[in-house]
Short mmCIF file of N, CA and C in Angstrom, two decimals:
data_model
loop_
_atom_site.label_atom_id
_atom_site.label_comp_id
_atom_site.label_asym_id
_atom_site.label_seq_id
_atom_site.Cartn_x
_atom_site.Cartn_y
_atom_site.Cartn_z
N MET F 13 -77.12 0.84 -85.78
CA MET F 13 -76.16 0.89 -84.56
C MET F 13 -76.88 1.74 -83.58
N LYS F 14 -77.17 2.92 -84.09
CA LYS F 14 -77.87 3.97 -83.11
C LYS F 14 -79.08 3.58 -82.81
N GLN F 15 -79.92 2.86 -83.46
CA GLN F 15 -81.04 2.57 -83.22
C GLN F 15 -80.99 1.47 -81.78
N HIS F 16 -80.06 0.45 -82.09
CA HIS F 16 -79.95 -0.71 -81.15
C HIS F 16 -79.42 0.03 -79.71
N LEU F 17 -78.48 1.04 -79.88
CA LEU F 17 -77.87 1.74 -78.57
C LEU F 17 -79.20 2.44 -77.93
N LYS F 18 -80.10 3.11 -78.77
CA LYS F 18 -81.14 3.85 -77.92
C LYS F 18 -82.07 2.94 -77.42
N ARG F 19 -82.39 1.76 -78.06
CA ARG F 19 -83.36 0.80 -77.43
C ARG F 19 -82.61 0.19 -76.13
N THR F 20 -81.37 -0.04 -76.34
CA THR F 20 -80.74 -0.64 -75.04
C THR F 20 -80.63 0.25 -73.86
N ALA F 21 -80.61 1.53 -74.23
CA ALA F 21 -80.58 2.63 -73.16
C ALA F 21 -82.08 2.77 -72.55
N ALA F 22 -83.24 2.67 -73.30
CA ALA F 22 -84.37 2.85 -72.97
C ALA F 22 -84.77 1.43 -72.02
N VAL F 23 -84.37 0.44 -72.35
CA VAL F 23 -84.72 -0.81 -71.68
C VAL F 23 -83.83 -0.75 -70.19
N LEU F 24 -82.71 -0.06 -70.12
CA LEU F 24 -81.99 -0.12 -68.91
C LEU F 24 -82.57 1.04 -67.94
N VAL F 25 -83.19 2.20 -68.49
CA VAL F 25 -83.91 3.24 -67.71
C VAL F 25 -85.12 2.48 -67.29
N THR F 26 -85.78 1.88 -68.03
CA THR F 26 -86.94 1.26 -67.76
C THR F 26 -86.87 0.33 -66.55
N ILE F 27 -85.93 -0.59 -66.76
CA ILE F 27 -85.24 -1.61 -65.47
C ILE F 27 -85.33 -0.79 -64.23
N LEU F 28 -84.34 0.21 -64.42
CA LEU F 28 -83.95 1.09 -63.23
C LEU F 28 -84.98 1.74 -62.66
N LEU F 29 -86.10 2.46 -63.38
CA LEU F 29 -87.31 2.86 -62.77
C LEU F 29 -88.25 1.94 -62.14
N ALA F 30 -88.38 0.69 -62.72
CA ALA F 30 -89.06 -0.21 -62.03
C ALA F 30 -88.71 -0.63 -60.80
N TYR F 31 -87.37 -0.80 -60.81
CA TYR F 31 -86.68 -1.12 -59.41
C TYR F 31 -86.87 -0.12 -58.58
N VAL F 32 -86.53 1.17 -58.59
CA VAL F 32 -86.86 2.30 -57.84
C VAL F 32 -88.17 2.42 -57.42
N LEU F 33 -89.18 2.34 -58.26
CA LEU F 33 -90.64 2.43 -57.95
C LEU F 33 -91.62 1.32 -57.53
N LEU F 34 -90.84 0.16 -57.70
CA LEU F 34 -91.92 -1.00 -57.53
C LEU F 34 -91.23 -2.13 -56.40
N THR F 35 -89.95 -1.70 -55.78
CA THR F 35 -89.40 -2.30 -54.96
C THR F 35 -89.15 -1.36 -53.55
N PRO F 36 -89.43 -1.99 -52.26
CA PRO F 36 -89.22 -1.25 -51.02
C PRO F 36 -87.58 -0.69 -50.89
N THR F 37 -86.75 -1.74 -51.24
CA THR F 37 -85.41 -1.55 -51.05
C THR F 37 -84.96 -0.39 -52.22
N GLY F 38 -85.43 -0.64 -53.44
CA GLY F 38 -85.00 0.37 -54.48
C GLY F 38 -85.51 1.99 -54.12
N SER F 39 -86.53 2.01 -53.63
CA SER F 39 -87.01 3.21 -52.91
C SER F 39 -86.07 3.96 -51.97
N ILE F 40 -85.88 3.08 -51.09
CA ILE F 40 -84.89 3.53 -49.93
C ILE F 40 -83.66 3.77 -50.57
N ARG F 41 -83.04 3.11 -51.56
CA ARG F 41 -81.82 3.35 -52.11
C ARG F 41 -81.70 4.85 -52.86
N ALA F 42 -82.81 4.85 -53.67
CA ALA F 42 -83.22 6.07 -54.45
C ALA F 42 -83.27 7.43 -53.40
N SER F 43 -83.80 7.10 -52.47
CA SER F 43 -83.98 8.18 -51.46
C SER F 43 -82.51 8.44 -50.82
N MET F 44 -81.63 7.33 -50.60
CA MET F 44 -80.26 7.66 -50.04
C MET F 44 -79.56 8.51 -51.12
N VAL F 45 -79.79 8.21 -52.38
CA VAL F 45 -78.94 8.92 -53.39
C VAL F 45 -79.41 10.49 -53.56
N LEU F 46 -80.66 10.58 -53.35
CA LEU F 46 -81.40 12.15 -53.40
C LEU F 46 -80.96 12.66 -52.14
N SER F 47 -80.56 12.12 -51.16
CA SER F 47 -80.19 12.77 -49.91
C SER F 47 -78.67 13.21 -49.88
N GLY F 48 -78.16 12.73 -50.89
CA GLY F 48 -76.77 13.01 -50.93
C GLY F 48 -75.69 11.93 -50.51
N HIS F 49 -76.19 10.67 -50.54
CA HIS F 49 -75.33 9.62 -50.06
C HIS F 49 -75.26 8.53 -51.09
N PRO F 50 -74.83 8.65 -52.18
CA PRO F 50 -74.88 7.71 -53.29
C PRO F 50 -73.97 6.48 -52.90
N VAL F 51 -72.87 6.54 -52.46
CA VAL F 51 -72.11 5.43 -52.09
C VAL F 51 -72.56 4.64 -51.08
N SER F 52 -73.18 5.06 -50.07
CA SER F 52 -73.94 4.15 -49.13
C SER F 52 -75.21 3.55 -49.73
N ALA F 53 -75.87 4.19 -50.71
CA ALA F 53 -77.07 3.63 -51.31
C ALA F 53 -76.54 2.40 -52.15
N VAL F 54 -75.27 2.33 -52.49
CA VAL F 54 -74.93 1.17 -53.30
C VAL F 54 -74.28 0.02 -52.37
N THR F 55 -73.79 0.63 -51.33
CA THR F 55 -72.91 -0.45 -50.60
C THR F 55 -73.86 -0.90 -49.33
N ALA F 56 -75.07 -0.28 -49.00
CA ALA F 56 -75.85 -0.45 -47.86
C ALA F 56 -76.55 -1.93 -48.00
N GLN F 57 -76.36 -2.69 -46.71
CA GLN F 57 -77.20 -3.81 -46.44
C GLN F 57 -78.29 -3.61 -45.64
N LEU F 58 -79.60 -3.75 -46.39
CA LEU F 58 -80.77 -3.39 -45.59
C LEU F 58 -81.30 -4.67 -45.28
N ARG F 59 -82.13 -4.37 -43.77
CA ARG F 59 -82.80 -5.71 -43.37
C ARG F 59 -84.16 -4.91 -42.91
N ARG F 60 -85.20 -5.81 -42.63
CA ARG F 60 -86.37 -5.25 -42.06
C ARG F 60 -86.06 -5.07 -40.44
N SER F 61 -86.56 -3.93 -39.99
CA SER F 61 -86.40 -3.46 -38.77
C SER F 61 -87.26 -4.36 -37.84
N GLU F 62 -86.74 -4.44 -36.55
CA GLU F 62 -87.47 -4.99 -35.42
C GLU F 62 -87.99 -3.87 -34.42
N ALA F 63 -88.72 -4.12 -33.70
CA ALA F 63 -89.48 -2.91 -32.72
C ALA F 63 -88.34 -2.23 -31.91
N GLY F 64 -87.35 -2.93 -31.56
CA GLY F 64 -86.20 -2.50 -30.68
C GLY F 64 -85.18 -1.31 -31.68
N ASP F 65 -85.14 -1.88 -32.90
CA ASP F 65 -84.33 -0.88 -33.76
C ASP F 65 -84.87 0.48 -33.79
N VAL F 66 -86.20 0.67 -33.78
CA VAL F 66 -86.71 1.83 -34.19
C VAL F 66 -87.54 2.46 -32.59
N HIS F 67 -87.08 1.89 -31.53
CA HIS F 67 -87.61 2.27 -30.19
C HIS F 67 -89.09 2.32 -29.98
N ARG F 68 -89.67 1.40 -30.56
CA ARG F 68 -91.21 0.99 -30.53
C ARG F 68 -91.41 -0.21 -29.75
N ARG F 69 -92.48 -0.46 -29.18
CA ARG F 69 -92.94 -1.55 -28.44
C ARG F 69 -93.30 -2.52 -29.52
N SER F 70 -94.00 -2.15 -30.57
CA SER F 70 -94.43 -3.00 -31.69
C SER F 70 -94.35 -2.19 -33.08
N LEU F 71 -94.23 -3.05 -34.03
CA LEU F 71 -94.34 -2.30 -35.35
C LEU F 71 -95.62 -2.61 -36.01
N THR F 72 -96.67 -3.16 -35.25
CA THR F 72 -97.98 -3.38 -35.72
C THR F 72 -98.85 -2.43 -35.11
N ASN F 73 -99.94 -2.09 -35.89
CA ASN F 73 -100.96 -1.18 -35.25
C ASN F 73 -102.05 -2.10 -34.47
N PRO F 74 -102.93 -1.57 -33.80
CA PRO F 74 -103.98 -2.50 -33.17
C PRO F 74 -104.75 -3.43 -33.97
N SER F 75 -104.85 -3.24 -35.34
CA SER F 75 -105.60 -3.98 -36.11
C SER F 75 -104.68 -5.16 -36.86
N GLY F 76 -103.36 -5.02 -36.45
CA GLY F 76 -102.60 -6.19 -37.15
C GLY F 76 -101.67 -5.82 -38.16
N SER F 77 -102.07 -4.70 -38.94
CA SER F 77 -101.26 -4.55 -40.09
C SER F 77 -100.11 -3.54 -39.73
N VAL F 78 -99.08 -3.64 -40.68
CA VAL F 78 -97.84 -2.99 -40.23
C VAL F 78 -97.88 -1.68 -40.67
N LEU F 79 -98.07 -0.92 -39.46
CA LEU F 79 -97.97 0.59 -39.68
C LEU F 79 -98.78 1.28 -40.81
N TYR F 80 -99.77 0.77 -41.10
CA TYR F 80 -100.58 1.33 -42.24
C TYR F 80 -99.77 1.51 -43.62
N GLY F 81 -99.17 0.45 -44.15
CA GLY F 81 -98.53 0.48 -45.34
C GLY F 81 -97.20 1.05 -45.43
N GLN F 82 -96.69 0.84 -44.40
CA GLN F 82 -95.10 1.38 -44.09
C GLN F 82 -94.39 0.06 -43.86
N THR F 83 -92.99 -0.14 -44.32
CA THR F 83 -92.06 -1.13 -43.94
C THR F 83 -90.89 -0.27 -43.66
N ILE F 84 -90.48 -0.28 -42.41
CA ILE F 84 -89.15 0.22 -41.91
C ILE F 84 -87.92 -0.76 -41.99
N TYR F 85 -87.07 -0.33 -42.67
CA TYR F 85 -85.69 -0.97 -42.71
C TYR F 85 -84.62 -0.32 -41.88
N THR F 86 -83.74 -1.15 -41.58
CA THR F 86 -82.51 -0.69 -40.76
C THR F 86 -81.18 -0.80 -41.57
N VAL F 87 -80.41 0.06 -41.77
CA VAL F 87 -79.06 -0.26 -42.66
C VAL F 87 -78.09 -1.00 -41.54
N SER F 88 -77.64 -2.16 -41.98
CA SER F 88 -77.10 -3.16 -40.83
C SER F 88 -75.48 -2.82 -40.91
N ASN F 89 -74.90 -2.06 -42.16
CA ASN F 89 -73.44 -1.84 -42.22
C ASN F 89 -73.26 -0.55 -42.68
N ASP F 90 -72.41 0.19 -42.29
CA ASP F 90 -71.99 1.48 -42.74
C ASP F 90 -72.98 2.32 -43.19
N PRO F 91 -73.75 2.82 -42.15
CA PRO F 91 -75.19 3.81 -42.75
C PRO F 91 -74.43 5.03 -43.24
N PRO F 92 -75.39 5.67 -43.91
CA PRO F 92 -75.01 7.13 -44.18
C PRO F 92 -74.82 7.94 -43.12
N HIS F 93 -73.96 9.00 -43.27
CA HIS F 93 -73.62 9.78 -41.94
C HIS F 93 -74.04 11.29 -42.45
N GLU F 94 -74.90 11.75 -41.66
CA GLU F 94 -75.23 13.32 -41.82
C GLU F 94 -74.50 14.15 -41.02
N ASP F 95 -73.77 15.08 -41.91
CA ASP F 95 -72.70 15.92 -41.11
C ASP F 95 -73.28 16.90 -40.27
N LEU F 96 -74.71 17.65 -40.58
CA LEU F 96 -75.13 18.55 -40.14
C LEU F 96 -75.48 18.20 -38.63
N THR F 97 -75.98 17.05 -38.62
CA THR F 97 -76.60 16.45 -37.07
C THR F 97 -75.50 15.73 -36.39
N ASP F 98 -74.58 15.25 -37.21
CA ASP F 98 -73.55 14.40 -36.69
C ASP F 98 -74.12 12.94 -36.22
N THR F 99 -75.11 12.48 -37.11
CA THR F 99 -75.87 11.25 -36.75
C THR F 99 -75.50 10.27 -37.86
N ASP F 100 -75.73 9.00 -37.57
CA ASP F 100 -75.81 8.01 -38.68
C ASP F 100 -77.34 7.71 -38.93
N LEU F 101 -77.62 7.79 -40.30
CA LEU F 101 -79.07 7.51 -40.72
C LEU F 101 -79.41 6.13 -40.80
N LYS F 102 -79.66 5.37 -39.67
CA LYS F 102 -79.74 4.07 -40.03
C LYS F 102 -81.11 3.44 -40.44
N ASN F 103 -82.16 4.14 -39.83
CA ASN F 103 -83.49 3.60 -39.93
C ASN F 103 -84.29 4.47 -41.10
N TRP F 104 -84.87 3.76 -42.19
CA TRP F 104 -85.53 4.28 -43.47
C TRP F 104 -86.80 3.61 -43.57
N VAL F 105 -87.87 4.28 -44.09
CA VAL F 105 -89.10 3.61 -44.26
C VAL F 105 -89.61 3.67 -45.62
N SER F 106 -90.42 2.69 -46.03
CA SER F 106 -90.71 2.50 -47.40
C SER F 106 -92.32 2.73 -47.46
N TYR F 107 -92.94 3.74 -47.89
CA TYR F 107 -94.31 3.79 -47.94
C TYR F 107 -94.92 3.09 -49.17
N HIS F 108 -96.01 2.37 -49.02
CA HIS F 108 -96.57 1.64 -50.21
C HIS F 108 -97.85 2.28 -50.58
N PHE F 109 -97.85 2.71 -51.75
CA PHE F 109 -99.15 3.44 -52.57
C PHE F 109 -99.43 2.71 -53.71
N LEU F 110 -100.70 1.89 -53.68
CA LEU F 110 -100.95 1.09 -54.75
C LEU F 110 -99.87 0.13 -55.24
N CYS F 111 -99.25 0.23 -56.30
CA CYS F 111 -98.02 -0.71 -56.76
C CYS F 111 -96.71 0.11 -56.52
N PHE F 112 -96.91 1.14 -56.07
CA PHE F 112 -95.63 2.15 -55.97
C PHE F 112 -94.95 2.29 -54.50
N HIS F 113 -93.66 2.25 -54.26
CA HIS F 113 -93.22 2.33 -53.09
C HIS F 113 -92.25 3.89 -53.18
N VAL F 114 -92.29 4.56 -51.95
CA VAL F 114 -91.51 5.82 -51.87
C VAL F 114 -90.75 5.73 -50.65
N GLY F 115 -89.44 5.85 -50.67
CA GLY F 115 -88.65 5.89 -49.46
C GLY F 115 -88.27 7.00 -48.90
N LYS F 116 -88.06 7.09 -47.63
CA LYS F 116 -87.45 8.30 -46.96
C LYS F 116 -86.89 7.97 -45.75
N TYR F 117 -86.28 8.98 -45.09
CA TYR F 117 -85.40 8.76 -43.66
C TYR F 117 -86.56 8.55 -42.67
N TYR F 118 -86.39 7.64 -41.80
CA TYR F 118 -87.52 7.51 -40.76
C TYR F 118 -87.42 8.48 -39.52
N GLY F 119 -86.23 8.77 -39.24
CA GLY F 119 -86.13 9.83 -38.14
C GLY F 119 -84.88 9.57 -37.49
N TYR F 120 -84.52 10.77 -36.48
CA TYR F 120 -83.37 10.89 -35.66
C TYR F 120 -83.64 9.94 -34.52
N LEU F 121 -83.02 8.76 -34.34
CA LEU F 121 -83.44 7.95 -33.22
C LEU F 121 -82.11 7.66 -32.45
#
């Protein structure tokens, strides 16, 4: 019984790590949790940003690729709120390195 429980726990941890490291939305949700907003990380609805969402004319660089391996997402409902700056944290970016993704807050816009 203990052996089965350990294997099940190991499989669940592996699936969670794969979700966080190998998907852009997983990396953004992990970043939200690490920044102190666990409820928002679970309930947030993420969508790919458009240029107007992040106050840019275009989300592509001159060569046509999207911001050199970055994908910007916007929280469309109930974004996390930062008390220090009294702002909603709407825009998050996922950086792509090889097969891994790292998420972080995009900026105060």
